[in-house]
Amino acid sequence: MRTLWAVIAVVVLTLVAGVGALWVWAQGSPAEARTHARAVAIFNAMETYPGKTAYDQAREGARRGEVEILVATDRPADGRRIVLAITAHHECRTNWECATRIWPDSSNTYSATRCFEWSQSREWGTAEEVDCPRTPEIDTTPAGTVGLPDDAEARLEAALRANDAAASVRALTDLPGLEMREEGTRIYVASGGITGYWTGRMATDCLLGWKVDGTVDVVRLSSSPHEEPLSCGWEAARARADG
């Protein structure tokens, strides 16, 4: 008799566990939940490296793998809009955890792909799930560039050699992102032109100059679209002068 009651108890517990697992899965599979968690992390990263266009920003998200860009547009009326199809996986620890599968496969893994939309009104740490668009809409038109003038090196060197070097450097108002730092008789200068983007990161054409103890030096540096961005600020000029 005890054996019978033990068998009945096992059957009941098994049924309860199965029903519980099915109810959990009815609320959404663990893999589906992970797509949302991935979307939040990816969107946060996209805002850290937004790039110059929607496509730049979307590629920063796609760089994380198992992400497909479906929408990447910049429109005056709608602002920037990005929709990504994001895939996530969940490995079941027990057969009951994968209760909706009668015979788990060898990997015992579920996968899910869901679409999430990023817009400029998005709050940090959120991701809105949307229906996946039937047709991709991606604007790959490159953004305009802001380059350094061809004679930037010669003009900066001449300004640093002038009697009133600081005033002469400040007069170079057409040099993009011009920075100058005076430390006593020393002057450090930097000017950077945005020449392109790669997965949301700037590739910078950078001009550095300094005047230390009457000695003037000017260098021009460039990073290709497949390299990390240059550090282009007056601190970089000081570091080179001291080095």
Short mmCIF file of N, CA and C in Angstrom, two decimals, residues 87-232:
data_model
loop_
_atom_site.label_atom_id
_atom_site.label_comp_id
_atom_site.label_asym_id
_atom_site.label_seq_id
_atom_site.Cartn_x
_atom_site.Cartn_y
_atom_site.Cartn_z
N THR A 87 18.75 37.62 -31.48
CA THR A 87 18.61 36.20 -31.16
C THR A 87 19.29 35.90 -29.83
N ALA A 88 18.64 35.04 -29.05
CA ALA A 88 19.23 34.59 -27.78
C ALA A 88 18.93 33.11 -27.61
N HIS A 89 19.69 32.47 -26.73
CA HIS A 89 19.57 31.03 -26.53
C HIS A 89 19.39 30.73 -25.04
N HIS A 90 18.77 29.59 -24.76
CA HIS A 90 18.63 29.13 -23.38
C HIS A 90 18.82 27.62 -23.35
N GLU A 91 19.79 27.19 -22.56
CA GLU A 91 20.04 25.75 -22.41
C GLU A 91 19.27 25.22 -21.21
N CYS A 92 18.40 24.27 -21.46
CA CYS A 92 17.57 23.70 -20.39
C CYS A 92 18.43 22.82 -19.47
N ARG A 93 18.29 23.05 -18.18
CA ARG A 93 19.04 22.26 -17.21
C ARG A 93 18.38 20.92 -16.93
N THR A 94 17.06 20.84 -17.10
CA THR A 94 16.31 19.59 -16.90
C THR A 94 15.30 19.45 -18.03
N ASN A 95 14.78 18.24 -18.21
CA ASN A 95 13.76 18.04 -19.23
C ASN A 95 12.49 18.79 -18.89
N TRP A 96 12.18 18.92 -17.58
CA TRP A 96 10.97 19.64 -17.18
C TRP A 96 11.07 21.12 -17.49
N GLU A 97 12.29 21.63 -17.48
CA GLU A 97 12.46 23.05 -17.81
C GLU A 97 12.09 23.30 -19.26
N CYS A 98 12.23 22.28 -20.08
CA CYS A 98 11.83 22.37 -21.48
C CYS A 98 10.57 21.52 -21.68
N ALA A 99 9.58 21.78 -20.86
CA ALA A 99 8.39 20.92 -20.82
C ALA A 99 7.63 20.89 -22.13
N THR A 100 7.72 21.94 -22.93
CA THR A 100 6.96 21.96 -24.17
C THR A 100 7.60 21.09 -25.25
N ARG A 101 8.78 20.58 -24.98
CA ARG A 101 9.43 19.71 -25.95
C ARG A 101 9.37 18.28 -25.44
N ILE A 102 8.71 17.39 -26.19
CA ILE A 102 8.53 16.01 -25.73
C ILE A 102 9.87 15.29 -25.71
N TRP A 103 10.62 15.44 -26.78
CA TRP A 103 11.94 14.80 -26.84
C TRP A 103 12.99 15.88 -27.10
N PRO A 104 13.67 16.36 -26.06
CA PRO A 104 14.70 17.38 -26.26
C PRO A 104 15.78 16.90 -27.23
N ASP A 105 16.30 17.82 -28.03
CA ASP A 105 17.37 17.42 -28.94
C ASP A 105 18.68 17.29 -28.17
N SER A 106 19.75 16.94 -28.89
CA SER A 106 21.01 16.66 -28.23
C SER A 106 21.58 17.87 -27.51
N SER A 107 21.30 19.07 -28.03
CA SER A 107 21.84 20.27 -27.40
C SER A 107 20.99 20.73 -26.22
N ASN A 108 19.72 20.27 -26.17
CA ASN A 108 18.80 20.66 -25.10
C ASN A 108 18.70 22.18 -24.99
N THR A 109 18.72 22.86 -26.13
CA THR A 109 18.76 24.32 -26.15
C THR A 109 17.60 24.89 -26.96
N TYR A 110 16.99 25.92 -26.41
CA TYR A 110 15.97 26.67 -27.13
C TYR A 110 16.58 27.98 -27.64
N SER A 111 16.12 28.43 -28.79
CA SER A 111 16.55 29.71 -29.34
C SER A 111 15.32 30.55 -29.66
N ALA A 112 15.49 31.85 -29.58
CA ALA A 112 14.39 32.76 -29.91
C ALA A 112 14.95 34.00 -30.57
N THR A 113 14.22 34.53 -31.54
CA THR A 113 14.58 35.78 -32.21
C THR A 113 13.40 36.72 -32.11
N ARG A 114 13.63 37.90 -31.60
CA ARG A 114 12.59 38.91 -31.45
C ARG A 114 13.12 40.24 -31.95
N CYS A 115 12.21 41.14 -32.34
CA CYS A 115 12.61 42.44 -32.85
C CYS A 115 12.36 43.52 -31.81
N PHE A 116 13.30 44.45 -31.74
CA PHE A 116 13.21 45.55 -30.78
C PHE A 116 13.53 46.85 -31.50
N GLU A 117 12.82 47.90 -31.10
CA GLU A 117 12.99 49.21 -31.76
C GLU A 117 13.68 50.19 -30.83
N TRP A 118 14.68 50.87 -31.38
CA TRP A 118 15.34 51.98 -30.67
C TRP A 118 14.91 53.28 -31.33
N SER A 119 14.56 54.26 -30.51
CA SER A 119 14.24 55.59 -31.02
C SER A 119 14.88 56.61 -30.09
N GLN A 120 14.88 57.85 -30.49
CA GLN A 120 15.55 58.88 -29.71
C GLN A 120 14.84 59.17 -28.38
N SER A 121 13.59 58.75 -28.26
CA SER A 121 12.85 58.95 -27.01
C SER A 121 13.08 57.82 -26.01
N ARG A 122 13.85 56.82 -26.40
CA ARG A 122 14.08 55.67 -25.52
C ARG A 122 14.75 56.09 -24.22
N GLU A 123 14.31 55.48 -23.12
CA GLU A 123 14.94 55.69 -21.83
C GLU A 123 16.05 54.66 -21.63
N TRP A 124 17.12 55.07 -20.96
CA TRP A 124 18.26 54.19 -20.71
C TRP A 124 17.79 52.94 -19.95
N GLY A 125 18.28 51.79 -20.39
CA GLY A 125 17.94 50.54 -19.72
C GLY A 125 16.62 49.94 -20.14
N THR A 126 16.07 50.39 -21.27
CA THR A 126 14.80 49.85 -21.76
C THR A 126 14.95 49.38 -23.20
N ALA A 127 14.02 48.53 -23.64
CA ALA A 127 13.97 48.07 -25.03
C ALA A 127 12.54 47.68 -25.33
N GLU A 128 11.98 48.24 -26.40
CA GLU A 128 10.58 47.99 -26.76
C GLU A 128 10.51 46.91 -27.84
N GLU A 129 9.80 45.81 -27.53
CA GLU A 129 9.63 44.76 -28.52
C GLU A 129 8.55 45.17 -29.52
N VAL A 130 8.82 44.91 -30.82
CA VAL A 130 7.89 45.27 -31.88
C VAL A 130 7.78 44.11 -32.85
N ASP A 131 6.77 44.17 -33.73
CA ASP A 131 6.67 43.18 -34.80
C ASP A 131 7.83 43.39 -35.78
N CYS A 132 8.39 42.31 -36.25
CA CYS A 132 9.50 42.42 -37.19
C CYS A 132 9.00 42.93 -38.54
N PRO A 133 9.63 43.98 -39.07
CA PRO A 133 9.22 44.50 -40.38
C PRO A 133 9.39 43.44 -41.47
N ARG A 134 8.47 43.44 -42.41
CA ARG A 134 8.55 42.47 -43.51
C ARG A 134 9.67 42.82 -44.48
N THR A 135 9.92 44.12 -44.65
CA THR A 135 10.93 44.56 -45.60
C THR A 135 11.96 45.44 -44.89
N PRO A 136 13.24 45.12 -45.00
CA PRO A 136 14.27 45.97 -44.38
C PRO A 136 14.26 47.37 -44.96
N GLU A 137 14.57 48.35 -44.13
CA GLU A 137 14.63 49.75 -44.56
C GLU A 137 15.90 50.36 -43.95
N ILE A 138 16.97 50.35 -44.72
CA ILE A 138 18.27 50.76 -44.19
C ILE A 138 18.88 51.82 -45.09
N ASP A 139 19.20 52.95 -44.51
CA ASP A 139 19.84 54.03 -45.24
C ASP A 139 21.34 53.95 -44.99
N THR A 140 22.10 53.57 -46.02
CA THR A 140 23.55 53.43 -45.89
C THR A 140 24.32 54.62 -46.44
N THR A 141 23.60 55.71 -46.71
CA THR A 141 24.27 56.90 -47.24
C THR A 141 25.29 57.42 -46.23
N PRO A 142 26.56 57.57 -46.62
CA PRO A 142 27.55 58.06 -45.66
C PRO A 142 27.29 59.50 -45.27
N ALA A 143 27.62 59.83 -44.05
CA ALA A 143 27.45 61.20 -43.56
C ALA A 143 28.55 62.09 -44.13
N GLY A 144 28.30 63.37 -44.12
CA GLY A 144 29.32 64.31 -44.56
C GLY A 144 30.50 64.32 -43.61
N THR A 145 31.63 64.78 -44.07
CA THR A 145 32.84 64.79 -43.26
C THR A 145 33.24 66.21 -42.91
N VAL A 146 33.98 66.31 -41.83
CA VAL A 146 34.56 67.59 -41.42
C VAL A 146 36.06 67.37 -41.37
N GLY A 147 36.74 67.78 -42.41
CA GLY A 147 38.17 67.50 -42.51
C GLY A 147 39.02 68.70 -42.14
N LEU A 148 40.30 68.42 -41.85
CA LEU A 148 41.26 69.48 -41.60
C LEU A 148 41.65 70.13 -42.93
N PRO A 149 41.83 71.44 -42.96
CA PRO A 149 42.30 72.10 -44.19
C PRO A 149 43.67 71.54 -44.61
N ASP A 150 43.93 71.56 -45.92
CA ASP A 150 45.20 71.02 -46.43
C ASP A 150 46.41 71.73 -45.85
N ASP A 151 46.27 73.02 -45.58
CA ASP A 151 47.41 73.79 -45.08
C ASP A 151 47.41 73.93 -43.57
N ALA A 152 46.64 73.06 -42.89
CA ALA A 152 46.49 73.19 -41.44
C ALA A 152 47.83 73.08 -40.71
N GLU A 153 48.68 72.16 -41.13
CA GLU A 153 49.96 71.97 -40.45
C GLU A 153 50.83 73.23 -40.55
N ALA A 154 50.95 73.75 -41.77
CA ALA A 154 51.80 74.93 -41.97
C ALA A 154 51.28 76.13 -41.20
N ARG A 155 49.96 76.31 -41.18
CA ARG A 155 49.38 77.46 -40.50
C ARG A 155 49.52 77.35 -38.98
N LEU A 156 49.35 76.14 -38.45
CA LEU A 156 49.51 75.96 -37.01
C LEU A 156 50.96 76.18 -36.60
N GLU A 157 51.88 75.69 -37.40
CA GLU A 157 53.29 75.89 -37.08
C GLU A 157 53.65 77.37 -37.09
N ALA A 158 53.14 78.10 -38.10
CA ALA A 158 53.42 79.54 -38.17
C ALA A 158 52.81 80.27 -36.97
N ALA A 159 51.62 79.86 -36.56
CA ALA A 159 50.98 80.50 -35.41
C ALA A 159 51.77 80.26 -34.13
N LEU A 160 52.28 79.05 -33.96
CA LEU A 160 53.06 78.74 -32.76
C LEU A 160 54.40 79.46 -32.75
N ARG A 161 54.94 79.81 -33.91
CA ARG A 161 56.22 80.51 -33.98
C ARG A 161 56.05 82.03 -33.85
N ALA A 162 54.81 82.51 -33.91
CA ALA A 162 54.57 83.95 -33.81
C ALA A 162 54.93 84.46 -32.41
N ASN A 163 55.18 85.76 -32.30
CA ASN A 163 55.52 86.35 -31.01
C ASN A 163 54.41 86.13 -29.99
N ASP A 164 53.18 86.41 -30.39
CA ASP A 164 52.03 86.14 -29.51
C ASP A 164 51.38 84.85 -30.00
N ALA A 165 52.01 83.72 -29.64
CA ALA A 165 51.58 82.43 -30.18
C ALA A 165 50.15 82.09 -29.78
N ALA A 166 49.79 82.37 -28.54
CA ALA A 166 48.45 82.00 -28.07
C ALA A 166 47.37 82.71 -28.87
N ALA A 167 47.54 84.01 -29.07
CA ALA A 167 46.55 84.78 -29.85
C ALA A 167 46.52 84.31 -31.29
N SER A 168 47.66 83.98 -31.84
CA SER A 168 47.73 83.52 -33.23
C SER A 168 47.03 82.17 -33.40
N VAL A 169 47.18 81.31 -32.41
CA VAL A 169 46.51 80.00 -32.49
C VAL A 169 44.99 80.19 -32.38
N ARG A 170 44.55 81.04 -31.48
CA ARG A 170 43.10 81.28 -31.32
C ARG A 170 42.48 81.83 -32.61
N ALA A 171 43.28 82.51 -33.42
CA ALA A 171 42.77 83.11 -34.66
C ALA A 171 42.50 82.05 -35.73
N LEU A 172 42.95 80.82 -35.51
CA LEU A 172 42.73 79.74 -36.49
C LEU A 172 41.34 79.13 -36.28
N THR A 173 40.34 79.94 -36.45
CA THR A 173 38.96 79.55 -36.11
C THR A 173 38.37 78.51 -37.06
N ASP A 174 38.97 78.29 -38.21
CA ASP A 174 38.41 77.32 -39.15
C ASP A 174 38.95 75.91 -38.89
N LEU A 175 39.84 75.74 -37.93
CA LEU A 175 40.33 74.39 -37.61
C LEU A 175 39.29 73.71 -36.70
N PRO A 176 38.75 72.58 -37.12
CA PRO A 176 37.66 71.94 -36.36
C PRO A 176 38.12 71.43 -34.99
N GLY A 177 37.29 71.64 -34.01
CA GLY A 177 37.57 71.13 -32.67
C GLY A 177 38.84 71.66 -32.06
N LEU A 178 39.19 72.90 -32.36
CA LEU A 178 40.46 73.46 -31.89
C LEU A 178 40.49 73.55 -30.36
N GLU A 179 41.56 73.03 -29.77
CA GLU A 179 41.78 73.12 -28.33
C GLU A 179 43.18 73.67 -28.08
N MET A 180 43.30 74.53 -27.08
CA MET A 180 44.62 75.06 -26.72
C MET A 180 44.74 75.13 -25.21
N ARG A 181 45.92 74.78 -24.73
CA ARG A 181 46.20 74.83 -23.30
C ARG A 181 47.52 75.58 -23.08
N GLU A 182 47.48 76.58 -22.22
CA GLU A 182 48.69 77.31 -21.85
C GLU A 182 49.10 76.91 -20.44
N GLU A 183 50.35 76.53 -20.29
CA GLU A 183 50.91 76.21 -18.98
C GLU A 183 52.22 76.98 -18.83
N GLY A 184 52.11 78.16 -18.28
CA GLY A 184 53.28 79.05 -18.22
C GLY A 184 53.65 79.50 -19.61
N THR A 185 54.87 79.23 -20.00
CA THR A 185 55.33 79.61 -21.35
C THR A 185 55.08 78.48 -22.36
N ARG A 186 54.51 77.40 -21.90
CA ARG A 186 54.26 76.26 -22.80
C ARG A 186 52.85 76.32 -23.37
N ILE A 187 52.71 75.89 -24.62
CA ILE A 187 51.41 75.87 -25.30
C ILE A 187 51.21 74.52 -25.96
N TYR A 188 50.04 73.95 -25.76
CA TYR A 188 49.69 72.67 -26.38
C TYR A 188 48.40 72.86 -27.17
N VAL A 189 48.38 72.33 -28.40
CA VAL A 189 47.25 72.56 -29.31
C VAL A 189 46.82 71.23 -29.95
N ALA A 190 45.53 71.11 -30.18
CA ALA A 190 44.99 69.95 -30.90
C ALA A 190 43.81 70.38 -31.75
N SER A 191 43.69 69.76 -32.92
CA SER A 191 42.54 70.00 -33.81
C SER A 191 42.22 68.69 -34.49
N GLY A 192 40.95 68.28 -34.44
CA GLY A 192 40.58 66.99 -35.02
C GLY A 192 39.47 67.11 -36.03
N GLY A 193 39.63 66.46 -37.16
CA GLY A 193 38.59 66.42 -38.18
C GLY A 193 37.95 65.04 -38.22
N ILE A 194 36.62 64.98 -38.24
CA ILE A 194 35.93 63.70 -38.34
C ILE A 194 35.95 63.27 -39.80
N THR A 195 36.59 62.12 -40.07
CA THR A 195 36.73 61.68 -41.45
C THR A 195 35.89 60.45 -41.77
N GLY A 196 35.24 59.85 -40.82
CA GLY A 196 34.41 58.69 -41.12
C GLY A 196 34.04 57.95 -39.85
N TYR A 197 33.26 56.86 -40.01
CA TYR A 197 32.86 56.05 -38.88
C TYR A 197 32.97 54.58 -39.23
N TRP A 198 33.19 53.77 -38.22
CA TRP A 198 33.17 52.32 -38.39
C TRP A 198 32.54 51.75 -37.14
N THR A 199 31.44 51.03 -37.29
CA THR A 199 30.64 50.50 -36.18
C THR A 199 30.46 51.53 -35.08
N GLY A 200 30.15 52.76 -35.49
CA GLY A 200 29.83 53.77 -34.51
C GLY A 200 31.00 54.50 -33.91
N ARG A 201 32.23 54.16 -34.31
CA ARG A 201 33.38 54.82 -33.71
C ARG A 201 34.03 55.77 -34.71
N MET A 202 34.48 56.90 -34.21
CA MET A 202 35.10 57.88 -35.08
C MET A 202 36.47 57.41 -35.57
N ALA A 203 36.76 57.73 -36.83
CA ALA A 203 38.12 57.63 -37.35
C ALA A 203 38.58 59.07 -37.53
N THR A 204 39.58 59.49 -36.78
CA THR A 204 39.90 60.90 -36.67
C THR A 204 41.21 61.26 -37.35
N ASP A 205 41.17 62.36 -38.09
CA ASP A 205 42.36 62.99 -38.64
C ASP A 205 42.76 64.06 -37.63
N CYS A 206 43.92 63.90 -37.00
CA CYS A 206 44.24 64.69 -35.82
C CYS A 206 45.53 65.49 -36.02
N LEU A 207 45.47 66.74 -35.65
CA LEU A 207 46.63 67.64 -35.72
C LEU A 207 47.02 68.04 -34.31
N LEU A 208 48.28 67.78 -33.95
CA LEU A 208 48.80 68.13 -32.64
C LEU A 208 49.99 69.07 -32.79
N GLY A 209 50.06 70.05 -31.90
CA GLY A 209 51.19 70.98 -31.94
C GLY A 209 51.55 71.47 -30.55
N TRP A 210 52.79 71.89 -30.35
CA TRP A 210 53.21 72.41 -29.05
C TRP A 210 54.40 73.35 -29.20
N LYS A 211 54.51 74.21 -28.24
CA LYS A 211 55.65 75.13 -28.17
C LYS A 211 56.20 75.04 -26.75
N VAL A 212 57.39 74.49 -26.64
CA VAL A 212 58.01 74.26 -25.34
C VAL A 212 59.42 74.82 -25.36
N ASP A 213 59.69 75.78 -24.46
CA ASP A 213 61.01 76.41 -24.38
C ASP A 213 61.46 76.96 -25.74
N GLY A 214 60.51 77.53 -26.46
CA GLY A 214 60.81 78.14 -27.74
C GLY A 214 60.87 77.18 -28.91
N THR A 215 60.79 75.89 -28.65
CA THR A 215 60.84 74.89 -29.71
C THR A 215 59.42 74.52 -30.13
N VAL A 216 59.18 74.52 -31.44
CA VAL A 216 57.84 74.24 -31.98
C VAL A 216 57.86 72.92 -32.73
N ASP A 217 56.83 72.11 -32.50
CA ASP A 217 56.65 70.85 -33.23
C ASP A 217 55.17 70.70 -33.58
N VAL A 218 54.92 70.15 -34.77
CA VAL A 218 53.56 69.89 -35.24
C VAL A 218 53.53 68.51 -35.89
N VAL A 219 52.55 67.68 -35.53
CA VAL A 219 52.41 66.36 -36.16
C VAL A 219 50.95 66.17 -36.58
N ARG A 220 50.77 65.45 -37.66
CA ARG A 220 49.42 65.13 -38.15
C ARG A 220 49.27 63.63 -38.16
N LEU A 221 48.22 63.13 -37.52
CA LEU A 221 47.99 61.70 -37.38
C LEU A 221 46.65 61.34 -37.99
N SER A 222 46.56 60.11 -38.48
CA SER A 222 45.29 59.63 -39.03
C SER A 222 45.09 58.18 -38.62
N SER A 223 43.83 57.82 -38.36
CA SER A 223 43.48 56.42 -38.10
C SER A 223 42.53 55.97 -39.20
N SER A 224 42.73 54.75 -39.67
CA SER A 224 41.86 54.22 -40.72
C SER A 224 40.52 53.83 -40.09
N PRO A 225 39.48 53.61 -40.94
CA PRO A 225 38.17 53.23 -40.39
C PRO A 225 38.18 51.93 -39.61
N HIS A 226 39.24 51.10 -39.75
CA HIS A 226 39.27 49.81 -39.07
C HIS A 226 40.19 49.84 -37.85
N GLU A 227 40.58 51.02 -37.41
CA GLU A 227 41.41 51.16 -36.22
C GLU A 227 40.63 51.91 -35.14
N GLU A 228 41.09 51.76 -33.92
CA GLU A 228 40.48 52.50 -32.82
C GLU A 228 40.72 53.99 -33.02
N PRO A 229 39.83 54.85 -32.54
CA PRO A 229 39.98 56.29 -32.75
C PRO A 229 41.20 56.84 -32.04
N LEU A 230 41.75 57.88 -32.62
CA LEU A 230 42.89 58.56 -32.01
C LEU A 230 42.44 59.40 -30.82
N SER A 231 43.34 59.58 -29.90
CA SER A 231 43.11 60.53 -28.81
C SER A 231 43.57 61.89 -29.31
N CYS A 232 42.62 62.78 -29.58
CA CYS A 232 42.94 64.06 -30.21
C CYS A 232 42.50 65.21 -29.31
#
